[in-house]
Amino acid sequence: MAITYTLHPETPQRRTVEQIRDALQDGAVMLYPTDTVYAIGCSLTSKSAIERVRQIKQLSNDKPLTFLCPSLSNIAHYAQVTDPAYRLMKRLIPGPYTFLLPATKLVPKLVMSPKRRTTGIRVPDHPVCLALLQALENPIISTSARPVPEEDEMDDLDLAVPIVVDRAELFDRLEKLVDIMVDDGSEPTFQVSTILDMTGDEPVVVRRGQGWEALTERYIN
């Protein structure tokens, strides 16, 4: 049975954050809120926890996992960032954008795309996430706690309107699968991040999510 930790959504309590940090350092898997969806995650440094995340989501090892970093400078440790990519990312961070980038040696093979050797990284605009990242001092895996629609289903979603997921049902469904549940009082929604492939000469939107319209209007032709 998972332990539930309650955090203030704007000013997370330091002592509770440190308790969660300690558990993550010991290999815990958690359910936690982000600025897009409720996510299942763990420390990037725990191989056993990453394997459990894959089992919970039924993801094969050839499916890359996204992880969260606290800042753009932190991203540079885990990915190769060109000058044009850096300039665009600086305008978008923090926010609901996942960047696909060539991975450095610091990224575990269990996380990256094995064929392309790329990784998905995001800097969230969320006080709870940032507090956990700063306390842990390394990235946190982030994969949606509910199934992500197929590509053809994404076209039918109104991205401007949050799809609310029943919070009690979500917690009940996962309390026996994870070790920690972080509750900031927010209702889970389904608003995935926009995914940008930054591995080529020009950024390419490979999934439309939050913020994609503003992105294409202002930054991408």
PDB file of C-alpha atoms in Angstrom:
ATOM      1  CA  MET A   1       0.000   0.000   0.000  1.00  0.00           C
ATOM      2  CA  ALA A   2       1.405   3.356  -1.024  1.00  0.00           C
ATOM      3  CA  ILE A   3       2.137   6.142   1.440  1.00  0.00           C
ATOM      4  CA  THR A   4       0.332   9.386   0.594  1.00  0.00           C
ATOM      5  CA  TYR A   5       2.161  12.665   1.140  1.00  0.00           C
ATOM      6  CA  THR A   6       0.175  15.910   1.067  1.00  0.00           C
ATOM      7  CA  LEU A   7       1.956  18.986  -0.270  1.00  0.00           C
ATOM      8  CA  HIS A   8       0.824  22.570  -0.646  1.00  0.00           C
ATOM      9  CA  PRO A   9       0.480  23.263  -4.409  1.00  0.00           C
ATOM     10  CA  GLU A  10       2.333  26.588  -4.293  1.00  0.00           C
ATOM     11  CA  THR A  11       4.657  26.297  -1.281  1.00  0.00           C
ATOM     12  CA  PRO A  12       5.461  22.604  -0.739  1.00  0.00           C
ATOM     13  CA  GLN A  13       6.475  21.833   2.833  1.00  0.00           C
ATOM     14  CA  ARG A  14      10.217  21.304   3.015  1.00  0.00           C
ATOM     15  CA  ARG A  15      10.119  18.469   5.540  1.00  0.00           C
ATOM     16  CA  THR A  16       7.626  16.470   3.479  1.00  0.00           C
ATOM     17  CA  VAL A  17       9.606  17.107   0.297  1.00  0.00           C
ATOM     18  CA  GLU A  18      12.704  15.755   2.037  1.00  0.00           C
ATOM     19  CA  GLN A  19      10.815  12.614   3.097  1.00  0.00           C
ATOM     20  CA  ILE A  20       9.793  12.016  -0.509  1.00  0.00           C
ATOM     21  CA  ARG A  21      13.349  12.688  -1.650  1.00  0.00           C
ATOM     22  CA  ASP A  22      14.719  10.099   0.763  1.00  0.00           C
ATOM     23  CA  ALA A  23      12.260   7.507  -0.515  1.00  0.00           C
ATOM     24  CA  LEU A  24      13.167   8.247  -4.136  1.00  0.00           C
ATOM     25  CA  GLN A  25      16.844   7.882  -3.318  1.00  0.00           C
ATOM     26  CA  ASP A  26      15.999   4.449  -1.899  1.00  0.00           C
ATOM     27  CA  GLY A  27      14.341   3.411  -5.169  1.00  0.00           C
ATOM     28  CA  ALA A  28      10.694   4.339  -4.619  1.00  0.00           C
ATOM     29  CA  VAL A  29       8.203   4.771  -7.465  1.00  0.00           C
ATOM     30  CA  MET A  30       5.670   7.568  -7.095  1.00  0.00           C
ATOM     31  CA  LEU A  31       2.466   9.015  -8.477  1.00  0.00           C
ATOM     32  CA  TYR A  32       2.774  12.806  -8.582  1.00  0.00           C
ATOM     33  CA  PRO A  33       1.233  15.917 -10.138  1.00  0.00           C
ATOM     34  CA  THR A  34       2.880  17.901 -12.911  1.00  0.00           C
ATOM     35  CA  ASP A  35       1.858  20.945 -14.951  1.00  0.00           C
ATOM     36  CA  THR A  36       0.462  18.615 -17.626  1.00  0.00           C
ATOM     37  CA  VAL A  37      -0.768  15.289 -16.216  1.00  0.00           C
ATOM     38  CA  TYR A  38      -0.428  13.205 -13.098  1.00  0.00           C
ATOM     39  CA  ALA A  39       2.667  11.123 -13.731  1.00  0.00           C
ATOM     40  CA  ILE A  40       4.333   7.936 -12.586  1.00  0.00           C
ATOM     41  CA  GLY A  41       7.993   8.514 -11.873  1.00  0.00           C
ATOM     42  CA  CYS A  42      11.163   7.758  -9.963  1.00  0.00           C
ATOM     43  CA  SER A  43      14.740   8.906  -9.710  1.00  0.00           C
ATOM     44  CA  LEU A  44      16.689   8.723 -12.958  1.00  0.00           C
ATOM     45  CA  THR A  45      19.507   7.047 -11.016  1.00  0.00           C
ATOM     46  CA  SER A  46      17.492   4.017  -9.846  1.00  0.00           C
ATOM     47  CA  LYS A  47      17.545   1.222 -12.432  1.00  0.00           C
ATOM     48  CA  SER A  48      15.200  -1.010 -10.439  1.00  0.00           C
ATOM     49  CA  ALA A  49      12.664   1.812 -10.066  1.00  0.00           C
ATOM     50  CA  ILE A  50      12.816   2.625 -13.789  1.00  0.00           C
ATOM     51  CA  GLU A  51      12.153  -1.051 -14.546  1.00  0.00           C
ATOM     52  CA  ARG A  52       9.119  -0.937 -12.246  1.00  0.00           C
ATOM     53  CA  VAL A  53       7.806   2.183 -14.000  1.00  0.00           C
ATOM     54  CA  ARG A  54       8.037   0.311 -17.290  1.00  0.00           C
ATOM     55  CA  GLN A  55       6.186  -2.655 -15.799  1.00  0.00           C
ATOM     56  CA  ILE A  56       3.404  -0.448 -14.419  1.00  0.00           C
ATOM     57  CA  LYS A  57       2.928   1.264 -17.782  1.00  0.00           C
ATOM     58  CA  GLN A  58       3.597  -1.969 -19.717  1.00  0.00           C
ATOM     59  CA  LEU A  59       6.288  -0.277 -21.759  1.00  0.00           C
ATOM     60  CA  SER A  60       8.912  -2.304 -23.609  1.00  0.00           C
ATOM     61  CA  ASN A  61      12.562  -1.277 -23.346  1.00  0.00           C
ATOM     62  CA  ASP A  62      12.534   0.208 -26.856  1.00  0.00           C
ATOM     63  CA  LYS A  63      10.035   2.874 -25.738  1.00  0.00           C
ATOM     64  CA  PRO A  64      11.969   5.910 -24.431  1.00  0.00           C
ATOM     65  CA  LEU A  65      10.971   7.583 -21.174  1.00  0.00           C
ATOM     66  CA  THR A  66      10.757  11.317 -20.593  1.00  0.00           C
ATOM     67  CA  PHE A  67      12.357  12.855 -17.545  1.00  0.00           C
ATOM     68  CA  LEU A  68      12.113  16.217 -15.806  1.00  0.00           C
ATOM     69  CA  CYS A  69      14.974  18.617 -15.098  1.00  0.00           C
ATOM     70  CA  PRO A  70      14.831  21.795 -12.977  1.00  0.00           C
ATOM     71  CA  SER A  71      16.469  24.121 -15.513  1.00  0.00           C
ATOM     72  CA  LEU A  72      17.929  24.526 -18.986  1.00  0.00           C
ATOM     73  CA  SER A  73      21.472  24.428 -17.609  1.00  0.00           C
ATOM     74  CA  ASN A  74      20.645  21.053 -16.059  1.00  0.00           C
ATOM     75  CA  ILE A  75      19.407  19.742 -19.395  1.00  0.00           C
ATOM     76  CA  ALA A  76      22.845  20.378 -20.897  1.00  0.00           C
ATOM     77  CA  HIS A  77      24.277  17.658 -18.649  1.00  0.00           C
ATOM     78  CA  TYR A  78      21.992  15.034 -20.149  1.00  0.00           C
ATOM     79  CA  ALA A  79      21.623  16.115 -23.778  1.00  0.00           C
ATOM     80  CA  GLN A  80      23.574  17.704 -26.586  1.00  0.00           C
ATOM     81  CA  VAL A  81      22.038  21.121 -27.199  1.00  0.00           C
ATOM     82  CA  THR A  82      22.935  23.181 -30.261  1.00  0.00           C
ATOM     83  CA  ASP A  83      22.929  26.982 -30.133  1.00  0.00           C
ATOM     84  CA  PRO A  84      19.654  27.322 -32.134  1.00  0.00           C
ATOM     85  CA  ALA A  85      18.006  24.685 -29.926  1.00  0.00           C
ATOM     86  CA  TYR A  86      19.245  26.466 -26.808  1.00  0.00           C
ATOM     87  CA  ARG A  87      17.751  29.786 -27.941  1.00  0.00           C
ATOM     88  CA  LEU A  88      14.333  28.265 -28.628  1.00  0.00           C
ATOM     89  CA  MET A  89      14.290  26.202 -25.451  1.00  0.00           C
ATOM     90  CA  LYS A  90      15.220  29.243 -23.386  1.00  0.00           C
ATOM     91  CA  ARG A  91      12.044  30.962 -24.603  1.00  0.00           C
ATOM     92  CA  LEU A  92       9.839  27.956 -23.796  1.00  0.00           C
ATOM     93  CA  ILE A  93      11.238  26.809 -20.453  1.00  0.00           C
ATOM     94  CA  PRO A  94       9.608  26.191 -18.021  1.00  0.00           C
ATOM     95  CA  GLY A  95       6.461  24.914 -19.629  1.00  0.00           C
ATOM     96  CA  PRO A  96       4.556  22.045 -21.241  1.00  0.00           C
ATOM     97  CA  TYR A  97       7.180  21.196 -23.852  1.00  0.00           C
ATOM     98  CA  THR A  98       9.163  17.974 -24.143  1.00  0.00           C
ATOM     99  CA  PHE A  99      12.379  18.214 -26.146  1.00  0.00           C
ATOM    100  CA  LEU A 100      13.809  15.224 -28.003  1.00  0.00           C
ATOM    101  CA  LEU A 101      17.588  15.606 -27.977  1.00  0.00           C
ATOM    102  CA  PRO A 102      20.715  13.471 -28.492  1.00  0.00           C
ATOM    103  CA  ALA A 103      21.499  11.878 -25.140  1.00  0.00           C
ATOM    104  CA  THR A 104      24.803  12.153 -23.294  1.00  0.00           C
ATOM    105  CA  LYS A 105      26.467   9.302 -21.405  1.00  0.00           C
ATOM    106  CA  LEU A 106      24.688  10.397 -18.213  1.00  0.00           C
ATOM    107  CA  VAL A 107      21.360   9.115 -19.561  1.00  0.00           C
ATOM    108  CA  PRO A 108      20.772   5.431 -18.685  1.00  0.00           C
ATOM    109  CA  LYS A 109      20.227   3.153 -21.674  1.00  0.00           C
ATOM    110  CA  LEU A 110      17.003   1.981 -20.026  1.00  0.00           C
ATOM    111  CA  VAL A 111      15.581   5.478 -20.538  1.00  0.00           C
ATOM    112  CA  MET A 112      16.726   6.582 -23.999  1.00  0.00           C
ATOM    113  CA  SER A 113      15.593   5.504 -27.450  1.00  0.00           C
ATOM    114  CA  PRO A 114      17.943   2.602 -28.279  1.00  0.00           C
ATOM    115  CA  LYS A 115      17.912   3.188 -32.042  1.00  0.00           C
ATOM    116  CA  ARG A 116      18.253   6.963 -32.161  1.00  0.00           C
ATOM    117  CA  ARG A 117      20.046   7.352 -28.807  1.00  0.00           C
ATOM    118  CA  THR A 118      17.816  10.313 -28.042  1.00  0.00           C
ATOM    119  CA  THR A 119      16.046  11.295 -24.878  1.00  0.00           C
ATOM    120  CA  GLY A 120      12.979  13.351 -23.987  1.00  0.00           C
ATOM    121  CA  ILE A 121      13.517  16.097 -21.421  1.00  0.00           C
ATOM    122  CA  ARG A 122      11.164  18.669 -19.939  1.00  0.00           C
ATOM    123  CA  VAL A 123      11.395  21.530 -17.425  1.00  0.00           C
ATOM    124  CA  PRO A 124       8.016  21.709 -15.667  1.00  0.00           C
ATOM    125  CA  ASP A 125       6.273  24.889 -14.575  1.00  0.00           C
ATOM    126  CA  HIS A 126       5.045  23.366 -11.331  1.00  0.00           C
ATOM    127  CA  PRO A 127       6.122  24.196  -7.744  1.00  0.00           C
ATOM    128  CA  VAL A 128       5.805  20.630  -6.461  1.00  0.00           C
ATOM    129  CA  CYS A 129       7.858  19.157  -9.308  1.00  0.00           C
ATOM    130  CA  LEU A 130      10.538  21.807  -8.978  1.00  0.00           C
ATOM    131  CA  ALA A 131      10.749  21.341  -5.197  1.00  0.00           C
ATOM    132  CA  LEU A 132      11.236  17.592  -5.635  1.00  0.00           C
ATOM    133  CA  LEU A 133      13.834  18.065  -8.379  1.00  0.00           C
ATOM    134  CA  GLN A 134      15.814  20.560  -6.342  1.00  0.00           C
ATOM    135  CA  ALA A 135      15.765  18.329  -3.271  1.00  0.00           C
ATOM    136  CA  LEU A 136      16.697  15.183  -5.189  1.00  0.00           C
ATOM    137  CA  GLU A 137      19.397  16.922  -7.269  1.00  0.00           C
ATOM    138  CA  ASN A 138      18.886  14.647 -10.252  1.00  0.00           C
ATOM    139  CA  PRO A 139      16.139  14.217 -12.874  1.00  0.00           C
ATOM    140  CA  ILE A 140      12.832  12.461 -12.260  1.00  0.00           C
ATOM    141  CA  ILE A 141      11.178  10.075 -14.710  1.00  0.00           C
ATOM    142  CA  SER A 142       7.789  11.321 -15.940  1.00  0.00           C
ATOM    143  CA  THR A 143       5.289   9.132 -17.770  1.00  0.00           C
ATOM    144  CA  SER A 144       1.546   9.752 -17.840  1.00  0.00           C
ATOM    145  CA  ALA A 145      -0.404   7.935 -15.129  1.00  0.00           C
ATOM    146  CA  ARG A 146      -3.154   7.186 -17.616  1.00  0.00           C
ATOM    147  CA  PRO A 147      -2.905   5.779 -21.132  1.00  0.00           C
ATOM    148  CA  VAL A 148      -1.907   8.323 -23.768  1.00  0.00           C
ATOM    149  CA  PRO A 149      -4.260   8.428 -26.785  1.00  0.00           C
ATOM    150  CA  GLU A 150      -3.053   7.080 -30.083  1.00  0.00           C
ATOM    151  CA  GLU A 151      -1.903   9.607 -32.672  1.00  0.00           C
ATOM    152  CA  ASP A 152      -5.199   9.501 -34.579  1.00  0.00           C
ATOM    153  CA  GLU A 153      -7.131  10.102 -31.351  1.00  0.00           C
ATOM    154  CA  MET A 154      -5.067  13.206 -30.581  1.00  0.00           C
ATOM    155  CA  ASP A 155      -6.638  14.942 -33.577  1.00  0.00           C
ATOM    156  CA  ASP A 156     -10.079  14.615 -31.986  1.00  0.00           C
ATOM    157  CA  LEU A 157      -9.065  16.196 -28.667  1.00  0.00           C
ATOM    158  CA  ASP A 158      -9.853  19.805 -27.882  1.00  0.00           C
ATOM    159  CA  LEU A 159      -6.491  20.712 -26.372  1.00  0.00           C
ATOM    160  CA  ALA A 160      -7.888  23.926 -24.912  1.00  0.00           C
ATOM    161  CA  VAL A 161     -10.294  22.012 -22.667  1.00  0.00           C
ATOM    162  CA  PRO A 162      -8.812  19.862 -19.881  1.00  0.00           C
ATOM    163  CA  ILE A 163     -10.114  16.295 -19.679  1.00  0.00           C
ATOM    164  CA  VAL A 164     -10.639  15.728 -15.969  1.00  0.00           C
ATOM    165  CA  VAL A 165      -9.779  12.299 -14.627  1.00  0.00           C
ATOM    166  CA  ASP A 166     -11.473  11.152 -11.425  1.00  0.00           C
ATOM    167  CA  ARG A 167      -8.867  11.757  -8.723  1.00  0.00           C
ATOM    168  CA  ALA A 168     -10.092   9.160  -6.266  1.00  0.00           C
ATOM    169  CA  GLU A 169     -10.250   6.525  -8.985  1.00  0.00           C
ATOM    170  CA  LEU A 170      -6.718   7.315 -10.149  1.00  0.00           C
ATOM    171  CA  PHE A 171      -5.326   7.077  -6.614  1.00  0.00           C
ATOM    172  CA  ASP A 172      -7.254   3.869  -5.886  1.00  0.00           C
ATOM    173  CA  ARG A 173      -6.035   2.261  -9.105  1.00  0.00           C
ATOM    174  CA  LEU A 174      -2.381   2.967  -8.418  1.00  0.00           C
ATOM    175  CA  GLU A 175      -2.049   2.743  -4.634  1.00  0.00           C
ATOM    176  CA  LYS A 176      -0.961  -0.905  -4.788  1.00  0.00           C
ATOM    177  CA  LEU A 177       1.414  -0.349  -7.708  1.00  0.00           C
ATOM    178  CA  VAL A 178       3.476   2.600  -6.479  1.00  0.00           C
ATOM    179  CA  ASP A 179       5.241   3.313  -3.191  1.00  0.00           C
ATOM    180  CA  ILE A 180       4.353   6.998  -2.860  1.00  0.00           C
ATOM    181  CA  MET A 181       1.399   9.135  -3.901  1.00  0.00           C
ATOM    182  CA  VAL A 182       1.954  12.890  -3.854  1.00  0.00           C
ATOM    183  CA  ASP A 183      -1.280  14.804  -3.350  1.00  0.00           C
ATOM    184  CA  ASP A 184      -1.347  18.586  -3.845  1.00  0.00           C
ATOM    185  CA  GLY A 185      -5.139  18.753  -3.953  1.00  0.00           C
ATOM    186  CA  SER A 186      -5.332  19.252  -7.716  1.00  0.00           C
ATOM    187  CA  GLU A 187      -7.705  17.290  -9.903  1.00  0.00           C
ATOM    188  CA  PRO A 188      -5.888  15.129 -12.475  1.00  0.00           C
ATOM    189  CA  THR A 189      -6.357  16.247 -16.058  1.00  0.00           C
ATOM    190  CA  PHE A 190      -5.268  14.911 -19.407  1.00  0.00           C
ATOM    191  CA  GLN A 191      -3.291  17.648 -21.152  1.00  0.00           C
ATOM    192  CA  VAL A 192      -0.123  16.145 -22.529  1.00  0.00           C
ATOM    193  CA  SER A 193       2.980  18.157 -23.342  1.00  0.00           C
ATOM    194  CA  THR A 194       3.878  19.195 -26.861  1.00  0.00           C
ATOM    195  CA  ILE A 195       6.837  17.142 -28.104  1.00  0.00           C
ATOM    196  CA  LEU A 196       9.510  18.896 -30.160  1.00  0.00           C
ATOM    197  CA  ASP A 197      12.160  16.936 -32.037  1.00  0.00           C
ATOM    198  CA  MET A 198      15.299  19.065 -31.747  1.00  0.00           C
ATOM    199  CA  THR A 199      17.720  16.615 -33.358  1.00  0.00           C
ATOM    200  CA  GLY A 200      17.638  18.148 -36.847  1.00  0.00           C
ATOM    201  CA  ASP A 201      18.428  21.538 -38.306  1.00  0.00           C
ATOM    202  CA  GLU A 202      14.896  22.759 -37.566  1.00  0.00           C
ATOM    203  CA  PRO A 203      12.575  21.833 -34.667  1.00  0.00           C
ATOM    204  CA  VAL A 204       9.687  19.544 -35.596  1.00  0.00           C
ATOM    205  CA  VAL A 205       6.440  19.162 -33.653  1.00  0.00           C
ATOM    206  CA  VAL A 206       5.902  15.419 -33.325  1.00  0.00           C
ATOM    207  CA  ARG A 207       2.999  15.599 -30.857  1.00  0.00           C
ATOM    208  CA  ARG A 208       0.536  18.404 -30.363  1.00  0.00           C
ATOM    209  CA  GLY A 209      -0.204  19.064 -26.725  1.00  0.00           C
ATOM    210  CA  GLN A 210      -0.414  22.065 -24.430  1.00  0.00           C
ATOM    211  CA  GLY A 211       0.985  25.228 -25.979  1.00  0.00           C
ATOM    212  CA  TRP A 212       1.426  23.893 -29.505  1.00  0.00           C
ATOM    213  CA  GLU A 213      -0.659  26.599 -31.190  1.00  0.00           C
ATOM    214  CA  ALA A 214       1.294  29.414 -29.541  1.00  0.00           C
ATOM    215  CA  LEU A 215       4.495  27.607 -30.410  1.00  0.00           C
ATOM    216  CA  THR A 216       3.745  27.335 -34.110  1.00  0.00           C
ATOM    217  CA  GLU A 217       2.418  30.886 -34.300  1.00  0.00           C
ATOM    218  CA  ARG A 218       5.410  32.511 -32.581  1.00  0.00           C
ATOM    219  CA  TYR A 219       8.446  30.284 -33.036  1.00  0.00           C
ATOM    220  CA  ILE A 220       8.002  27.674 -35.764  1.00  0.00           C
ATOM    221  CA  ASN A 221       6.951  28.331 -39.327  1.00  0.00           C
TER     222      ASN A 221
END
